[in-house]
XYZ file of C-alpha atoms in Angstrom:
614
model
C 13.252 24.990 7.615
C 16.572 23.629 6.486
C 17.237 20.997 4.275
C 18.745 17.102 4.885
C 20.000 15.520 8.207
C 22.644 14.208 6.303
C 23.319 13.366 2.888
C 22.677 9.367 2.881
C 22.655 6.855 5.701
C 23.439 7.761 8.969
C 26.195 4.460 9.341
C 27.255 5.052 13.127
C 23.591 3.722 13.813
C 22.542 0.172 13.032
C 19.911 -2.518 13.984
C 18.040 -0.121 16.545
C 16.701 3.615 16.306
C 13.284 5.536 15.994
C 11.937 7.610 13.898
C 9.247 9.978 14.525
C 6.854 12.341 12.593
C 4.685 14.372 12.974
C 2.802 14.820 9.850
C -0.797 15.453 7.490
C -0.233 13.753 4.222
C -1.938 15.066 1.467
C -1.658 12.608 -0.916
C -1.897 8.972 -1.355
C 0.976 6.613 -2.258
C 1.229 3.178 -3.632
C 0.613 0.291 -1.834
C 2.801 -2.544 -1.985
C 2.955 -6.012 -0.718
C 4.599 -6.337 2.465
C 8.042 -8.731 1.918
C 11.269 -9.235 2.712
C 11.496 -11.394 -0.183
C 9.524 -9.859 -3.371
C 11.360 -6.114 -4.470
C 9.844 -3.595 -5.328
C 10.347 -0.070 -6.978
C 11.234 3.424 -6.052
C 8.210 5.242 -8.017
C 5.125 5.977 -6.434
C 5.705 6.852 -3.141
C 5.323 9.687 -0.889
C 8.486 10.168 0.733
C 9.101 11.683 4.094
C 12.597 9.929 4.547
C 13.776 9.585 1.137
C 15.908 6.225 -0.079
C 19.074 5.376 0.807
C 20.872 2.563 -0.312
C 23.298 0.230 1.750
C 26.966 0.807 0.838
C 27.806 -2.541 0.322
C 26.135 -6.685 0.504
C 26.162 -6.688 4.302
C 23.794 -3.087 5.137
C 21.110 -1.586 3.788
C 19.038 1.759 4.897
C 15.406 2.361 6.116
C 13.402 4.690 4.344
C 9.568 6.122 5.114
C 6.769 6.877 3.151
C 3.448 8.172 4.288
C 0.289 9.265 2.262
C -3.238 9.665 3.171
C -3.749 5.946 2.636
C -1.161 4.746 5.047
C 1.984 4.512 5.620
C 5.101 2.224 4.357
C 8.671 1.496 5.421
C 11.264 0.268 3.562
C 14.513 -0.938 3.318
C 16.899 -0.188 0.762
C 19.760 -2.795 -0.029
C 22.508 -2.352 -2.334
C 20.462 -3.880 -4.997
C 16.690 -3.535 -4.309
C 13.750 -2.135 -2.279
C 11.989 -4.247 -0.165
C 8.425 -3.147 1.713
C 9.265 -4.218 5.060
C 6.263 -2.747 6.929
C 3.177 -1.989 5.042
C 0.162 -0.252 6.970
C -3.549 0.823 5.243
C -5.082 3.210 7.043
C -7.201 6.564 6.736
C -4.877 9.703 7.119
C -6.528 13.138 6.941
C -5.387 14.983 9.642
C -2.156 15.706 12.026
C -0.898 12.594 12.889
C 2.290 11.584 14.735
C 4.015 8.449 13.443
C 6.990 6.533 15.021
C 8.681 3.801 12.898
C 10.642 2.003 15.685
C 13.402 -0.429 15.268
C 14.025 -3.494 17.506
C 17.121 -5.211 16.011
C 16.504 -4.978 12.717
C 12.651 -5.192 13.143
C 10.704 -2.578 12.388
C 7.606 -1.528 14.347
C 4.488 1.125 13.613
C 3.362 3.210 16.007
C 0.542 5.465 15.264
C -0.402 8.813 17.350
C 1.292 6.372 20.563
C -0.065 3.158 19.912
C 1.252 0.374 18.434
C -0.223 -0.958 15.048
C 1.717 -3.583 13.216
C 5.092 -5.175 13.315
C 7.155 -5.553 10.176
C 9.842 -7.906 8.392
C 13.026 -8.695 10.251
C 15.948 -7.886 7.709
C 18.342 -10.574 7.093
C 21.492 -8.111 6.858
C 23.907 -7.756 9.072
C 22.843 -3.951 9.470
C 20.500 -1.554 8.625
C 20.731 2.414 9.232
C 18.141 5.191 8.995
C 18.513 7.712 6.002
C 19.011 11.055 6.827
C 17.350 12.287 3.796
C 14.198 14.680 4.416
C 12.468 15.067 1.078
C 11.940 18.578 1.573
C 10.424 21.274 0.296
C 7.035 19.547 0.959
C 4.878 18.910 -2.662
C 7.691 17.763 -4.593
C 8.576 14.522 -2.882
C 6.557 14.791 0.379
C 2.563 15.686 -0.437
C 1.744 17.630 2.776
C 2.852 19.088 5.931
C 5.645 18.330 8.321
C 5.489 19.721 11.681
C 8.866 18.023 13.339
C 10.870 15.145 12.355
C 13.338 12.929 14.805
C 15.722 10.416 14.605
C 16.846 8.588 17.626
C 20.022 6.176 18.155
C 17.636 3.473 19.921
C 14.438 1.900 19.959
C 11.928 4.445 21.930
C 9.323 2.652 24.051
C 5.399 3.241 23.687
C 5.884 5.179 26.489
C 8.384 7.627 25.437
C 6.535 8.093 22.702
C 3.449 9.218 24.238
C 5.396 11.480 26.612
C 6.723 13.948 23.855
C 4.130 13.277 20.710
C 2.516 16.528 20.608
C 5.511 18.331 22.655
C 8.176 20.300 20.172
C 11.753 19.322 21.284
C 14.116 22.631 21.416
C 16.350 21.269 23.838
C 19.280 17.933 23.794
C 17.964 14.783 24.886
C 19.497 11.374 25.552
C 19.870 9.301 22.844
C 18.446 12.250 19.922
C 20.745 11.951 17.215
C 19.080 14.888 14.764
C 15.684 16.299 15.153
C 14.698 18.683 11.963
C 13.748 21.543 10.923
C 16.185 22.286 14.247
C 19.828 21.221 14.554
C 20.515 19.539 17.502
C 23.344 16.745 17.098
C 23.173 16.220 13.268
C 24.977 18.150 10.605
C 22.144 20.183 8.668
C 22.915 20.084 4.498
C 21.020 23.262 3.444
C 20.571 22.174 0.077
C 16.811 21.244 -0.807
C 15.885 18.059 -2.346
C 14.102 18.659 -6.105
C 12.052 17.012 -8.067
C 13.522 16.090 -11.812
C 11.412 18.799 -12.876
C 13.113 21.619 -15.894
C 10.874 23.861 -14.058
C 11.755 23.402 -10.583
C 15.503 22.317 -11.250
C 17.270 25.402 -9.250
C 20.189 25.682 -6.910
C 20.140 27.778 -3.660
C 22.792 29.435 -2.495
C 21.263 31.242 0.698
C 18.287 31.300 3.111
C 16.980 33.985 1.500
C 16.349 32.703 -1.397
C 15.026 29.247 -0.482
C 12.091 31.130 1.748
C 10.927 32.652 -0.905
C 11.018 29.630 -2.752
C 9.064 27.970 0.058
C 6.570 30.888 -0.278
C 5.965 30.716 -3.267
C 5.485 26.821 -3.568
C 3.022 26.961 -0.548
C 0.779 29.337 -2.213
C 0.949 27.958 -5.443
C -0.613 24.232 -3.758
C -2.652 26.138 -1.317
C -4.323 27.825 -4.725
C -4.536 24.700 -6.906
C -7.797 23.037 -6.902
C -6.985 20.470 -10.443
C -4.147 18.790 -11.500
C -4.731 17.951 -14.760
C -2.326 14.771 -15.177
C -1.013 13.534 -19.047
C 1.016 11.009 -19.981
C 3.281 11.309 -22.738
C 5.676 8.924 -25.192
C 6.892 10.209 -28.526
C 3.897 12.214 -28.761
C 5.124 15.614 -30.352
C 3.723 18.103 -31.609
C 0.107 16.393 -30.479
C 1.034 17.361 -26.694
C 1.996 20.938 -27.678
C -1.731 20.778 -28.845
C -3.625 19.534 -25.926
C -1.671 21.970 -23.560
C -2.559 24.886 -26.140
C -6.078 24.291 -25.454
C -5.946 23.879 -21.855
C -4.439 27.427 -21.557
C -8.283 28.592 -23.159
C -10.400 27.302 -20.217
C -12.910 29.617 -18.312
C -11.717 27.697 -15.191
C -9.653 30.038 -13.067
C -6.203 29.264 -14.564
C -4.881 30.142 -11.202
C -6.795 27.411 -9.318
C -5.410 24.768 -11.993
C -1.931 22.763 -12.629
C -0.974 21.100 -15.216
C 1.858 18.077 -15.070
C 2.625 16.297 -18.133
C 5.351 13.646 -17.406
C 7.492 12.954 -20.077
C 8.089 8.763 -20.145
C 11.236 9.279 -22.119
C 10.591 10.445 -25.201
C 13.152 10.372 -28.065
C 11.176 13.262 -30.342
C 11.286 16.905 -29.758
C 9.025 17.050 -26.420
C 11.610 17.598 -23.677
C 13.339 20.155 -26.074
C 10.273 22.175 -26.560
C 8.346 21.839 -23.228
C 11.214 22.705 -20.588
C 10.573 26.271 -22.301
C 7.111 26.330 -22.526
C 5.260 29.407 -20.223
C 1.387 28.503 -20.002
C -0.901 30.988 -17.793
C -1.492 28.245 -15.618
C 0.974 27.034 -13.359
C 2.413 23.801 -15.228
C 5.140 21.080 -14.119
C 7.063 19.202 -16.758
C 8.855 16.520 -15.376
C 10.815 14.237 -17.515
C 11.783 10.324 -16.939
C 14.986 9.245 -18.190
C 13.681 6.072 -19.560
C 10.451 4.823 -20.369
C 8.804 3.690 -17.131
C 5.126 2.452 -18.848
C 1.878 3.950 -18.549
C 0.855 2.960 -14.564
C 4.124 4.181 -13.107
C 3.775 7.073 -14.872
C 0.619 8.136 -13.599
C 1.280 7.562 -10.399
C 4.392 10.088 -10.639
C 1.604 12.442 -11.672
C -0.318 11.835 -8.694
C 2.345 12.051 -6.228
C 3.289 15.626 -8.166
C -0.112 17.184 -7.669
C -1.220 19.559 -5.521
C -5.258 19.661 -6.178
C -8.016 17.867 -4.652
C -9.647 16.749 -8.375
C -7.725 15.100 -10.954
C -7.952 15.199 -14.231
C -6.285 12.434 -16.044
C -5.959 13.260 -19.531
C -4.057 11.747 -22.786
C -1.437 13.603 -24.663
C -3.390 13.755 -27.905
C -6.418 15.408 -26.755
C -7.857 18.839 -27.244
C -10.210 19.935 -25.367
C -13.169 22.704 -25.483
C -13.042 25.689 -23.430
C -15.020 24.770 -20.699
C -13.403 21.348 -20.503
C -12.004 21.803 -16.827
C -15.243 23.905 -15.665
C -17.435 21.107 -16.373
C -15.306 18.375 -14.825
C -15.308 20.481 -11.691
C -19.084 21.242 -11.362
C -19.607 17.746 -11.658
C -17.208 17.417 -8.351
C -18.696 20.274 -7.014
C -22.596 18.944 -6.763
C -21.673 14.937 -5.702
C -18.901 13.033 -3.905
C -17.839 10.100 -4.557
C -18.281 10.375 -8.431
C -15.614 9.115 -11.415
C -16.468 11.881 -14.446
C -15.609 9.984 -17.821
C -15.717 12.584 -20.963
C -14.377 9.332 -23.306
C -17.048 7.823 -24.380
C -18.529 10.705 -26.042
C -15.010 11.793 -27.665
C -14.513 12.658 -31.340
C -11.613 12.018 -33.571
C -9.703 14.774 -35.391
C -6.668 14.920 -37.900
C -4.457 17.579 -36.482
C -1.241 16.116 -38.158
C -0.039 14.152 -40.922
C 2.176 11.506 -40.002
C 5.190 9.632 -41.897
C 3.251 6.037 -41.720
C -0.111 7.190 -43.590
C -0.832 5.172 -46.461
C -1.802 6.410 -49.652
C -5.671 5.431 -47.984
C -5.393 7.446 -45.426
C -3.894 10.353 -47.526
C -6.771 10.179 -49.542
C -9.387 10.444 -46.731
C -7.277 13.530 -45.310
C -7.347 14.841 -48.517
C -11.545 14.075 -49.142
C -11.825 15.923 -45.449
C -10.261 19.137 -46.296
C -10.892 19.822 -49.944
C -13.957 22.102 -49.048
C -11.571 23.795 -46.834
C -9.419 26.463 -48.772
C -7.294 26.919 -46.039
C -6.863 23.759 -45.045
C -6.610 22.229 -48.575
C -3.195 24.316 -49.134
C -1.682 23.313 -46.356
C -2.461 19.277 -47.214
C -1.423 20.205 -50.549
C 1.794 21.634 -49.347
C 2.871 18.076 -47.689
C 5.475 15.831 -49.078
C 5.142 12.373 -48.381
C 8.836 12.091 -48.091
C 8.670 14.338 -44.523
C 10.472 12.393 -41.204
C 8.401 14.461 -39.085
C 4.914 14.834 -38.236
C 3.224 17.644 -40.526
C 0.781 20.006 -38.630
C -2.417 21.385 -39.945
C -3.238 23.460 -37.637
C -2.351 25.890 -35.145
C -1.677 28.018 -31.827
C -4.370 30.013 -33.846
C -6.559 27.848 -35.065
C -6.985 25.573 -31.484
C -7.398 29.142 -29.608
C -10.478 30.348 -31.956
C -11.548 26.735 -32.423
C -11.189 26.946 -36.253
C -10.983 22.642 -36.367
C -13.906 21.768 -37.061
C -13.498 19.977 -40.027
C -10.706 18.163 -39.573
C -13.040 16.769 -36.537
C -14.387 13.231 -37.670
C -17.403 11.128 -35.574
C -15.989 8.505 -33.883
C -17.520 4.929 -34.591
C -16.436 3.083 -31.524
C -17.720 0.401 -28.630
C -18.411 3.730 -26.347
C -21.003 4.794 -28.804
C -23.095 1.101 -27.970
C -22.635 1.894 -24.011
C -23.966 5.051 -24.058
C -26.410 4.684 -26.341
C -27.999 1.364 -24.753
C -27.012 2.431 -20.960
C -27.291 6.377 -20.938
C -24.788 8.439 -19.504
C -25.319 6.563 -16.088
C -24.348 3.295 -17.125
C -28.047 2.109 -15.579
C -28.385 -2.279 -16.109
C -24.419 -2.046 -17.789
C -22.415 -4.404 -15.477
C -19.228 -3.215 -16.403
C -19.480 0.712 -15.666
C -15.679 0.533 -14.399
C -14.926 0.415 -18.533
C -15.452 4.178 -17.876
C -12.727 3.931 -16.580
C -10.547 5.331 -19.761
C -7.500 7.669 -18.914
C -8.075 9.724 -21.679
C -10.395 12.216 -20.001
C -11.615 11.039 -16.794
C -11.965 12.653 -13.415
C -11.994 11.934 -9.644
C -11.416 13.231 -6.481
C -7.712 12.410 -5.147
C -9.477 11.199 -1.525
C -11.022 8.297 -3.321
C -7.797 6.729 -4.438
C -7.143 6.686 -0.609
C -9.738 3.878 -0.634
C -8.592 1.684 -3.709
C -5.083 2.425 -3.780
C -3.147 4.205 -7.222
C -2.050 2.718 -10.313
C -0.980 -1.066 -10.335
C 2.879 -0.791 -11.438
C 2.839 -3.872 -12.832
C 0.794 -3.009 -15.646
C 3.498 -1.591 -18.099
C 2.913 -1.771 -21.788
C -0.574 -1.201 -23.182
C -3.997 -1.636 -22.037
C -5.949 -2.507 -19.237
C -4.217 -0.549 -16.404
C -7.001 1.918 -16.120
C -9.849 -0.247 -15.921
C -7.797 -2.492 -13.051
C -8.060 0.436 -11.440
C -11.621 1.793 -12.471
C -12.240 -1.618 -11.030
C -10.730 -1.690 -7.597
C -12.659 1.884 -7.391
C -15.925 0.102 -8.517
C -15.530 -2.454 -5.448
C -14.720 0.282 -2.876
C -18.490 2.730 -3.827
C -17.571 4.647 -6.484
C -19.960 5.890 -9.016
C -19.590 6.427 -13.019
C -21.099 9.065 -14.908
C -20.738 9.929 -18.471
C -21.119 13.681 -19.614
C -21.634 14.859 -23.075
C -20.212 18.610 -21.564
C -16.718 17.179 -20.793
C -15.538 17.575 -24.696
C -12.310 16.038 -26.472
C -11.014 15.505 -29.198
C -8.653 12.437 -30.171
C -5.841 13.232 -31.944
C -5.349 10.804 -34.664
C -1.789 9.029 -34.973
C -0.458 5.919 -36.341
C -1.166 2.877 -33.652
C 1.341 -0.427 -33.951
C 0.275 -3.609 -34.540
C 2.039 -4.909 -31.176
C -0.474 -2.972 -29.100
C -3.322 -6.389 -29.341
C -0.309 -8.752 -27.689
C 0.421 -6.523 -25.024
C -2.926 -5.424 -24.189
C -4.586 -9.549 -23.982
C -0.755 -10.140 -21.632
C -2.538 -7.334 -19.820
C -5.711 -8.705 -19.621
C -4.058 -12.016 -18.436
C -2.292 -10.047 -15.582
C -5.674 -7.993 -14.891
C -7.729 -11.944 -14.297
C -4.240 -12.883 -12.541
C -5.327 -10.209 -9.802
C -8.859 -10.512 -10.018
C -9.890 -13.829 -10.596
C -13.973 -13.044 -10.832
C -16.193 -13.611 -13.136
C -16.664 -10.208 -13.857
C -13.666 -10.069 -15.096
C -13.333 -13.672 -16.659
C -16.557 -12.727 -18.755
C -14.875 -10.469 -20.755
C -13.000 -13.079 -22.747
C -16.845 -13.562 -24.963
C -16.398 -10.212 -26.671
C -12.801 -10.053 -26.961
C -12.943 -13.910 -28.652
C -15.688 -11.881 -30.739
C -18.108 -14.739 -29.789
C -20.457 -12.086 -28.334
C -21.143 -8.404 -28.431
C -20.734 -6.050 -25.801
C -24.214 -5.900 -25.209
C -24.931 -9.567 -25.147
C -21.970 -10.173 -22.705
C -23.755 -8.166 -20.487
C -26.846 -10.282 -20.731
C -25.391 -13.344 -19.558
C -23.400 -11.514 -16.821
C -26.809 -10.451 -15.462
C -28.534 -13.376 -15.997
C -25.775 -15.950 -14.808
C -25.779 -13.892 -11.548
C -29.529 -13.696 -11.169
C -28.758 -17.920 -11.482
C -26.246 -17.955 -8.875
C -28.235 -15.799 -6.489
C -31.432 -17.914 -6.907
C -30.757 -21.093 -6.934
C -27.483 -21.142 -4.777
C -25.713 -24.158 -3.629
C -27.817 -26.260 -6.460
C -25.579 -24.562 -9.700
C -22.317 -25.096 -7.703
C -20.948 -27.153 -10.032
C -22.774 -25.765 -13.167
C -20.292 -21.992 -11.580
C -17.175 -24.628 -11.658
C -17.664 -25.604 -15.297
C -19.124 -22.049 -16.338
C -15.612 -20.329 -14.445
C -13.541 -23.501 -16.239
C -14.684 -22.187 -20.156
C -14.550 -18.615 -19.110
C -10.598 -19.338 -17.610
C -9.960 -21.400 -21.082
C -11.350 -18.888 -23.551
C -9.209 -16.203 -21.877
C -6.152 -18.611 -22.364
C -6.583 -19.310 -25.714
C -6.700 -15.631 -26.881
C -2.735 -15.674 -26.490
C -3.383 -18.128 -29.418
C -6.081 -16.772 -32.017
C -8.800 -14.414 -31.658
C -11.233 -17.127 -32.803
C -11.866 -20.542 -30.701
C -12.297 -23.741 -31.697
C -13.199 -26.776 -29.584
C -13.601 -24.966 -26.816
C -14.328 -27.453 -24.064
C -11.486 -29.766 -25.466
C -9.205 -27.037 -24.870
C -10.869 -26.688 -20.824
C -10.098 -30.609 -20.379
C -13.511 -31.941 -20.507
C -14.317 -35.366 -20.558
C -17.626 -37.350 -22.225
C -18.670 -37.192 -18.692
C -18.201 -33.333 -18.052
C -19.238 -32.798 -21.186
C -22.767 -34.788 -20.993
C -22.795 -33.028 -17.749
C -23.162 -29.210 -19.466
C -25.345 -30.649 -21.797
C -27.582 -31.386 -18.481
C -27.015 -27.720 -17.545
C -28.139 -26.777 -20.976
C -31.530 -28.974 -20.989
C -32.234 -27.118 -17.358
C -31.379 -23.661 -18.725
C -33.829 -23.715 -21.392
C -36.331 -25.196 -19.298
C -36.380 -22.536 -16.909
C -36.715 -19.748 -19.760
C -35.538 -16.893 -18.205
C -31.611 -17.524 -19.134
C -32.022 -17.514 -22.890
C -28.783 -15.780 -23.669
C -26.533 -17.959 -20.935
C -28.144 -20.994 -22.752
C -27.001 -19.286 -26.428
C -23.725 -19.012 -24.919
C -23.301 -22.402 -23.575
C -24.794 -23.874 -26.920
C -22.025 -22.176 -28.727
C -19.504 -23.470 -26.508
C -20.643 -27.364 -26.803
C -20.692 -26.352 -30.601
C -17.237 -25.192 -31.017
């Protein structure tokens, strides 16, 4: 197989052409809202036709992206990406797709039959791209039997005549078909991935076959693609890949990409020469793209059918990826979380430790000769992050302790809930990026990453959510072992994470989501929250039509207590804040008096109480 069509848009055809595909995606790509109006961005898709822009204000060029989830077309202006044609569907085998265009409409067609029509553009022109993302698993996730471009709109019965035929010879109106010239020029050069490993020119045919051998073995081989994140996060990354290079998982079988979100520390200098065992990817972003976005890149990078979706700062126990897999291996359907059974260690000693945190460090390791002469070794005066411990140390597990028990909210869950989540409303919280695992099929049924999460928080459990909705299942394990790597954490991280929480009820107005305004207003516990969850739905489904308006005013404090946590943490005159009237206000007061005389809502009735009280 050769390389482009051509190196951008293919300007001597406008307003009408075809494209055609024959393709099995192996990966899913993001979904976006269809709109001529609304951009959108470049990241996140799985490119068969990659992007090429329109040369000036009056063109713009069509690009295609399909993954196991659907498939998308869009157009590419001079300034921004538009989703013109946006198509959910199941994809898991050989499929031939035809993107038609009908003066500057585009059309779906799938295996010959038409599925959807798209947004007319409002340009004066638009032009295919000529840009195959080839080799297959760095853009493109999957297999490509034959692509075509024609200068005219086919019809759906032209398509049907040829779909499953394989075109050797010059027909009317083909412009290119590929892997075979026909009336195209062919660029030989292969389209890469910004990856330091992958980065490589080819200067013959030679070479780039065994290229293409070896990157279809490698994905044929992978099984998990263990996915991390990472900002500003040296040497704590060099850490966590150290201790995936111990695992009694079959390092073959197993990838590792760690994206690089534009990090300004010594990361991209150190890990574009790192050699693991295990086949890794390091791909670096030029600026800092946020955490979703970044995740997804991961995604569309992998090759295995389980992903692991791990943080930068955690080490992990030998049989880390085993356990994951088994898991995988004995039910479908499943979301693994390790997180909520994590530990804490100090594996560094950072510039922004206080003289209270110094002193803890120094309380943990003063039984610890070792250890106690390296801490005593530090000076406080150090710009960089001070290591104490290892290559050595995380290979024969010699950390234990600097490993601290870690008093946190996952603790309660577990504790109360057991490992699965049984009577806990919210098991989607499992949700937690930090060591969590799933099969790649089921984001084909909730979609990836929303990119519009971008600073902290809240991204993850979106998604967790969305998963929740579509069947999946949560399970904690006790056997999927971590360890958080302490670091300093900035104040800022609250405000961004309750703007996320704002965007996260903006897209999922529920109460399930509402609800969790009580605990982060700290006028309930985690535990409690869940009570009147449970009970305000046993209400609803009871008595019906008769607490309509009791829902209205109950959805009204819930929407006002998540408002005012852009103001203060603690609320005050709650109902004031909602709007209510005397009259509304006598009203919940009614709903109160009925509450309590029913009995079995005691903790909706505390919470209601507390709200007339504020």
């Amino acid at each position: 197989m050769e390389g482009n069509i051509t190196d951008r848009l293919i300007g001597n055809i406008k307003n009408s052409f075809t494209y055609e595909f024959m393709v099995k995606p192996e990966n899913i790509h993001q979904i976006d809202k269809q709109s001529r109006e609304i951009p959108v961005n470049s990241n996140g898709k799985n490119y068969i036709i990659g992007p090429a822009r329109g040369v000036d204000q009056n063109g713009s060029g069509i690009c295609v992206s399909i993954g196991m989830n659907g498939v998308s077309v869009y157009e590419y202006t001079n300034n921004n990406i538009y989703a013109t044609l946006v198509y959910e569907t199941s994809i898991h085998e050989w499929v031939h797709v035809a993107v038609v265009y009908k003066e500057k409409r585009p059309f779906l067609f799938i295996n010959g039959t038409f599925v959807k029509e798209g947004e007319k553009s409002s340009k004066k022109y638009v032009s295919p791209s000529g840009s195959v993302c080839y080799p297959p698993g760095v853009f493109f996730i999957g297999d490509i039997k034959e692509i075509r471009i024609w200068d005219h709109s086919r019809t759906a019965n032209q398509l049907k005549v040829n779909m499953n035929a394989r075109l050797k010879a010059q027909r009317n109106g083909l412009y290119a078909i590929w892997p075979e010239k026909t009336t195209g020029k062919i660029n030989r050069q292969p389209l890469l991935a910004n990856n330091k490993q992958m980065n490589q020119s080819f200067n013959d045919e030679k070479n780039m076959e065994k290229y293409r051998d070896l990157t279809n073995n490698q994905n044929q081989k992978i099984e998990v693609s263990i996915i991390i994140p990472s900002y500003n996060k040296y040497p704590l990354n060099l850490f966590t890949l150290y201790s995936l290079e111990n695992q009694t998982f079959n390092l073959e079988k197993m990838e590792v990409i760690i994206i690089d979100d534009g990090s300004t520390d010594q990361t991209e200098e150190t890990l574009q020469n790192y050699h693991p065992p295990y086949q890794f990817k390091y791909i670096r972003n030029n600026e800092n793209l946020g955490r979703a976005k970044v995740r997804n890149i991961g995604i569309q990078a992998s090759s295995g059918s389980i992903l692991i979706f791990l943080d930068a700062e955690m080490l992990v126990d030998p049989n880390f990826v085993t356990n994951h897999v088994k898991y995988h291996q004995a039910k479908s359907n499943l979301i693994m979380s390790g997180v909520m059974y994590s530990q804490n260690i100090i594996s560094c000693i950072f510039p922004k430790y206080d003289r209270e945190k110094l002193a803890q460090i120094a309380e943990i390791v003063k039984d610890n000769q070792n250890l106690n002469s390296k801490f005593s070794k530090y000076e406080k005066t150090a710009s960089k992050p001070y290591p104490l411990i290892n290559k050595s140390d995380i290979t024969n597990q010699t950390y234990g302790d600097l490993i601290k028990n870690a008093n946190s909210w996952f603790r309660k869950i577990t504790s109360k809930y057991g490992a699965g989540l049984e009577g806990f409303e919210f098991p989607w919280m499992a949700l937690l990026t930090g060591n969590v695992s799933l099969r790649k099929e089921l984001l084909s049924k909730a979609g990836i990453f929303d990119e519009d999460f971008v600073k902290y928080g809240y991204e993850d459990w979106e998604l967790g959510y969305r998963l929740y909705k579509a069947g999946a299942k949560y399970l904690n394990a006790k056997d999927l072992v971590s360890y958080h790597q302490e670091h300093p954490v900035e104040e800022s991280k609250w405000k961004e994470a309750i703007g996320n929480y704002h965007l996260f009820i903006k897209k999922h107005h529920e109460v399930d989501v509402l609800i969790l305004s009580l605990e982060l207003s700290r006028m309930m516990d985690l535990t409690t929250m869940n009570d009147i969850l449970q009970e305000y739905k046993n209400l609803v489904e009871k008595y019906g039509k008769k607490t309509k308006d009791f829902q209205n005013r109950f959805i009204s404090i819930l929407d006002t207590m998540a408002l005012l946590l852009k103001v203060d943490i603690r609320h005050f005159n709650i109902l004031g804040a909602a709007g209510f009237g005397i009259e509304q206000i006598n009203e919940l007061k009614s709903d109160l008096r009925r509450l309590n005389k029913l009995g079995k809502y005691k903790n909706l009735a505390n919470f209601i109480e507390k709200v007339i009280a504020s």
